[in-house]
Amino acid sequence: MTTLLRSTLEAADGIEHITIHWREAGELVIGVFLLASSLDRAEAAAERACRSALDRLPRMGRWHPVSVTAPMVPAYYEQLMRDPPG
């Protein structure tokens, strides 16, 4: 299924990697790793990519997005605190 999702992506979204996980309740969780200049842009690109995949892939027709969120990455922020930009 990851290959199917990747086939619908556009380079402009900056997506580098996708993972898929199934939860116990039969829910599909799609992890999208991408480059973006802000959290808002990252979440928008991930949502756009997932919605596009659902629209283009009939096999995915029964799924619908529930939420788009980004986890905080502590190592990144710890590095920023040690070596602030500028």
Short mmCIF file of N, CA and C in Angstrom, two decimals:
data_model
loop_
_atom_site.label_atom_id
_atom_site.label_comp_id
_atom_site.label_asym_id
_atom_site.label_seq_id
_atom_site.Cartn_x
_atom_site.Cartn_y
_atom_site.Cartn_z
N MET A 1 0.81 -1.19 0.00
CA MET A 1 0.00 0.00 0.00
C MET A 1 0.86 1.26 0.00
N THR A 2 2.03 1.21 0.62
CA THR A 2 2.92 2.37 0.62
C THR A 2 3.30 2.76 -0.80
N THR A 3 3.56 1.77 -1.66
CA THR A 3 3.91 2.04 -3.05
C THR A 3 2.76 2.74 -3.76
N LEU A 4 1.53 2.32 -3.50
CA LEU A 4 0.37 2.98 -4.10
C LEU A 4 0.30 4.43 -3.67
N LEU A 5 0.49 4.69 -2.39
CA LEU A 5 0.45 6.06 -1.90
C LEU A 5 1.54 6.91 -2.55
N ARG A 6 2.75 6.36 -2.60
CA ARG A 6 3.86 7.12 -3.19
C ARG A 6 3.58 7.46 -4.65
N SER A 7 2.86 6.61 -5.36
CA SER A 7 2.59 6.85 -6.77
C SER A 7 1.70 8.06 -7.00
N THR A 8 1.01 8.52 -5.96
CA THR A 8 0.11 9.67 -6.10
C THR A 8 0.74 10.99 -5.67
N LEU A 9 1.96 10.92 -5.15
CA LEU A 9 2.58 12.12 -4.59
C LEU A 9 3.18 13.02 -5.67
N GLU A 10 3.25 14.29 -5.34
CA GLU A 10 3.88 15.26 -6.22
C GLU A 10 5.15 15.78 -5.55
N ALA A 11 6.18 16.01 -6.34
CA ALA A 11 7.47 16.47 -5.81
C ALA A 11 7.32 17.77 -5.02
N ALA A 12 6.39 18.62 -5.42
CA ALA A 12 6.22 19.92 -4.76
C ALA A 12 5.83 19.80 -3.29
N ASP A 13 5.28 18.65 -2.90
CA ASP A 13 4.89 18.48 -1.50
C ASP A 13 6.07 18.24 -0.58
N GLY A 14 7.24 17.93 -1.13
CA GLY A 14 8.44 17.76 -0.31
C GLY A 14 8.44 16.50 0.54
N ILE A 15 7.64 15.52 0.18
CA ILE A 15 7.54 14.31 0.98
C ILE A 15 8.74 13.41 0.72
N GLU A 16 9.37 13.00 1.79
CA GLU A 16 10.57 12.18 1.71
C GLU A 16 10.29 10.71 1.98
N HIS A 17 9.33 10.43 2.85
CA HIS A 17 9.11 9.04 3.27
C HIS A 17 7.69 8.90 3.80
N ILE A 18 7.11 7.73 3.58
CA ILE A 18 5.77 7.43 4.10
C ILE A 18 5.82 6.07 4.80
N THR A 19 5.15 5.99 5.93
CA THR A 19 4.98 4.69 6.61
C THR A 19 3.50 4.48 6.86
N ILE A 20 3.12 3.22 6.96
CA ILE A 20 1.73 2.89 7.23
C ILE A 20 1.69 1.94 8.43
N HIS A 21 0.78 2.23 9.35
CA HIS A 21 0.60 1.41 10.54
C HIS A 21 -0.88 1.12 10.71
N TRP A 22 -1.20 -0.07 11.10
CA TRP A 22 -2.58 -0.43 11.40
C TRP A 22 -2.76 -0.43 12.91
N ARG A 23 -3.82 0.20 13.38
CA ARG A 23 -4.14 0.19 14.79
C ARG A 23 -5.11 -0.95 15.08
N GLU A 24 -5.24 -1.30 16.33
CA GLU A 24 -6.10 -2.43 16.74
C GLU A 24 -7.54 -2.28 16.26
N ALA A 25 -8.05 -1.09 16.22
CA ALA A 25 -9.45 -0.85 15.84
C ALA A 25 -9.64 -0.89 14.33
N GLY A 26 -8.62 -1.31 13.59
CA GLY A 26 -8.73 -1.35 12.13
C GLY A 26 -8.50 0.00 11.47
N GLU A 27 -7.98 0.95 12.24
CA GLU A 27 -7.69 2.27 11.70
C GLU A 27 -6.33 2.27 11.02
N LEU A 28 -6.24 3.02 9.97
CA LEU A 28 -5.00 3.17 9.21
C LEU A 28 -4.32 4.47 9.63
N VAL A 29 -3.06 4.39 10.02
CA VAL A 29 -2.29 5.58 10.38
C VAL A 29 -1.19 5.72 9.33
N ILE A 30 -1.16 6.88 8.69
CA ILE A 30 -0.15 7.14 7.66
C ILE A 30 0.84 8.15 8.22
N GLY A 31 2.10 7.76 8.29
CA GLY A 31 3.16 8.66 8.74
C GLY A 31 3.81 9.28 7.52
N VAL A 32 3.84 10.60 7.47
CA VAL A 32 4.40 11.32 6.34
C VAL A 32 5.58 12.15 6.84
N PHE A 33 6.75 11.88 6.29
CA PHE A 33 7.96 12.61 6.66
C PHE A 33 8.28 13.53 5.49
N LEU A 34 8.35 14.83 5.77
CA LEU A 34 8.58 15.78 4.69
C LEU A 34 9.37 16.99 5.15
N LEU A 35 9.85 17.73 4.17
CA LEU A 35 10.55 18.99 4.44
C LEU A 35 9.58 20.13 4.23
N ALA A 36 9.51 21.02 5.21
CA ALA A 36 8.63 22.19 5.10
C ALA A 36 9.21 23.30 5.96
N SER A 37 8.85 24.52 5.62
CA SER A 37 9.40 25.68 6.35
C SER A 37 8.65 25.98 7.65
N SER A 38 7.51 25.33 7.85
CA SER A 38 6.77 25.54 9.10
C SER A 38 5.89 24.33 9.38
N LEU A 39 5.45 24.24 10.61
CA LEU A 39 4.56 23.16 11.00
C LEU A 39 3.25 23.23 10.23
N ASP A 40 2.70 24.42 10.08
CA ASP A 40 1.45 24.58 9.33
C ASP A 40 1.59 24.07 7.90
N ARG A 41 2.69 24.40 7.26
CA ARG A 41 2.90 23.95 5.87
C ARG A 41 3.11 22.44 5.80
N ALA A 42 3.78 21.89 6.79
CA ALA A 42 4.00 20.44 6.82
C ALA A 42 2.67 19.71 6.98
N GLU A 43 1.85 20.16 7.90
CA GLU A 43 0.56 19.51 8.10
C GLU A 43 -0.33 19.66 6.88
N ALA A 44 -0.32 20.83 6.24
CA ALA A 44 -1.13 21.05 5.04
C ALA A 44 -0.67 20.15 3.90
N ALA A 45 0.64 20.00 3.72
CA ALA A 45 1.17 19.14 2.65
C ALA A 45 0.81 17.68 2.91
N ALA A 46 0.91 17.24 4.16
CA ALA A 46 0.57 15.86 4.50
C ALA A 46 -0.92 15.60 4.25
N GLU A 47 -1.76 16.53 4.65
CA GLU A 47 -3.20 16.35 4.43
C GLU A 47 -3.52 16.34 2.94
N ARG A 48 -2.92 17.26 2.19
CA ARG A 48 -3.14 17.33 0.74
C ARG A 48 -2.74 16.01 0.08
N ALA A 49 -1.60 15.47 0.47
CA ALA A 49 -1.11 14.22 -0.11
C ALA A 49 -2.05 13.05 0.21
N CYS A 50 -2.50 12.98 1.46
CA CYS A 50 -3.39 11.88 1.85
C CYS A 50 -4.74 11.99 1.15
N ARG A 51 -5.29 13.19 1.09
CA ARG A 51 -6.58 13.37 0.40
C ARG A 51 -6.45 13.05 -1.09
N SER A 52 -5.34 13.45 -1.69
CA SER A 52 -5.10 13.16 -3.09
C SER A 52 -5.04 11.65 -3.33
N ALA A 53 -4.34 10.96 -2.45
CA ALA A 53 -4.24 9.50 -2.58
C ALA A 53 -5.62 8.85 -2.47
N LEU A 54 -6.42 9.31 -1.52
CA LEU A 54 -7.75 8.74 -1.35
C LEU A 54 -8.63 9.01 -2.57
N ASP A 55 -8.47 10.18 -3.18
CA ASP A 55 -9.25 10.52 -4.37
C ASP A 55 -8.82 9.70 -5.59
N ARG A 56 -7.54 9.41 -5.70
CA ARG A 56 -6.99 8.76 -6.90
C ARG A 56 -6.99 7.24 -6.83
N LEU A 57 -7.08 6.69 -5.66
CA LEU A 57 -6.95 5.24 -5.52
C LEU A 57 -8.27 4.62 -5.07
N PRO A 58 -8.97 3.97 -6.00
CA PRO A 58 -10.25 3.36 -5.63
C PRO A 58 -10.13 2.38 -4.47
N ARG A 59 -9.00 1.70 -4.35
CA ARG A 59 -8.81 0.74 -3.26
C ARG A 59 -8.83 1.42 -1.90
N MET A 60 -8.58 2.72 -1.88
CA MET A 60 -8.54 3.46 -0.62
C MET A 60 -9.88 4.14 -0.33
N GLY A 61 -10.89 3.93 -1.17
CA GLY A 61 -12.16 4.64 -1.08
C GLY A 61 -12.88 4.57 0.23
N ARG A 62 -12.66 3.52 1.01
CA ARG A 62 -13.40 3.40 2.28
C ARG A 62 -12.75 4.18 3.41
N TRP A 63 -11.57 4.71 3.19
CA TRP A 63 -10.85 5.44 4.24
C TRP A 63 -11.13 6.93 4.11
N HIS A 64 -11.08 7.63 5.22
CA HIS A 64 -11.20 9.09 5.19
C HIS A 64 -10.33 9.65 6.33
N PRO A 65 -9.72 10.82 6.07
CA PRO A 65 -8.86 11.43 7.11
C PRO A 65 -9.68 11.85 8.33
N VAL A 66 -9.13 11.57 9.49
CA VAL A 66 -9.76 11.98 10.74
C VAL A 66 -9.02 13.18 11.31
N SER A 67 -7.69 13.14 11.23
CA SER A 67 -6.90 14.27 11.73
C SER A 67 -5.52 14.26 11.07
N VAL A 68 -4.91 15.42 11.09
CA VAL A 68 -3.54 15.57 10.61
C VAL A 68 -2.79 16.31 11.70
N THR A 69 -1.80 15.63 12.29
CA THR A 69 -1.03 16.24 13.36
C THR A 69 0.45 15.91 13.18
N ALA A 70 1.27 16.69 13.81
CA ALA A 70 2.72 16.45 13.74
C ALA A 70 3.26 16.28 15.16
N PRO A 71 3.99 15.20 15.38
CA PRO A 71 4.60 15.03 16.70
C PRO A 71 5.81 15.96 16.85
N MET A 72 6.07 16.36 18.03
CA MET A 72 7.25 17.17 18.28
C MET A 72 8.47 16.25 18.30
N VAL A 73 9.57 16.73 17.79
CA VAL A 73 10.81 15.95 17.72
C VAL A 73 11.80 16.57 18.70
N PRO A 74 11.90 16.01 19.90
CA PRO A 74 12.73 16.63 20.94
C PRO A 74 14.19 16.84 20.53
N ALA A 75 14.78 15.91 19.82
CA ALA A 75 16.20 16.05 19.46
C ALA A 75 16.44 17.30 18.61
N TYR A 76 15.50 17.60 17.73
CA TYR A 76 15.63 18.79 16.88
C TYR A 76 15.66 20.06 17.74
N TYR A 77 14.73 20.16 18.67
CA TYR A 77 14.66 21.37 19.50
C TYR A 77 15.80 21.45 20.51
N GLU A 78 16.26 20.32 20.97
CA GLU A 78 17.43 20.32 21.85
C GLU A 78 18.66 20.85 21.10
N GLN A 79 18.80 20.46 19.84
CA GLN A 79 19.91 20.95 19.01
C GLN A 79 19.78 22.47 18.81
N LEU A 80 18.58 22.95 18.56
CA LEU A 80 18.38 24.39 18.39
C LEU A 80 18.77 25.15 19.65
N MET A 81 18.50 24.58 20.80
CA MET A 81 18.85 25.25 22.06
C MET A 81 20.35 25.28 22.24
N ARG A 82 21.05 24.23 21.80
CA ARG A 82 22.51 24.20 21.93
C ARG A 82 23.17 25.11 20.91
N ASP A 83 22.68 25.11 19.69
CA ASP A 83 23.28 25.88 18.58
C ASP A 83 22.21 26.71 17.89
N PRO A 84 21.80 27.83 18.51
CA PRO A 84 20.73 28.63 17.89
C PRO A 84 21.19 29.19 16.53
N PRO A 85 20.25 29.32 15.58
CA PRO A 85 20.61 29.85 14.27
C PRO A 85 21.04 31.32 14.38
N GLY A 86 21.86 31.71 13.45
CA GLY A 86 22.24 33.11 13.32
C GLY A 86 23.37 33.50 14.14
#
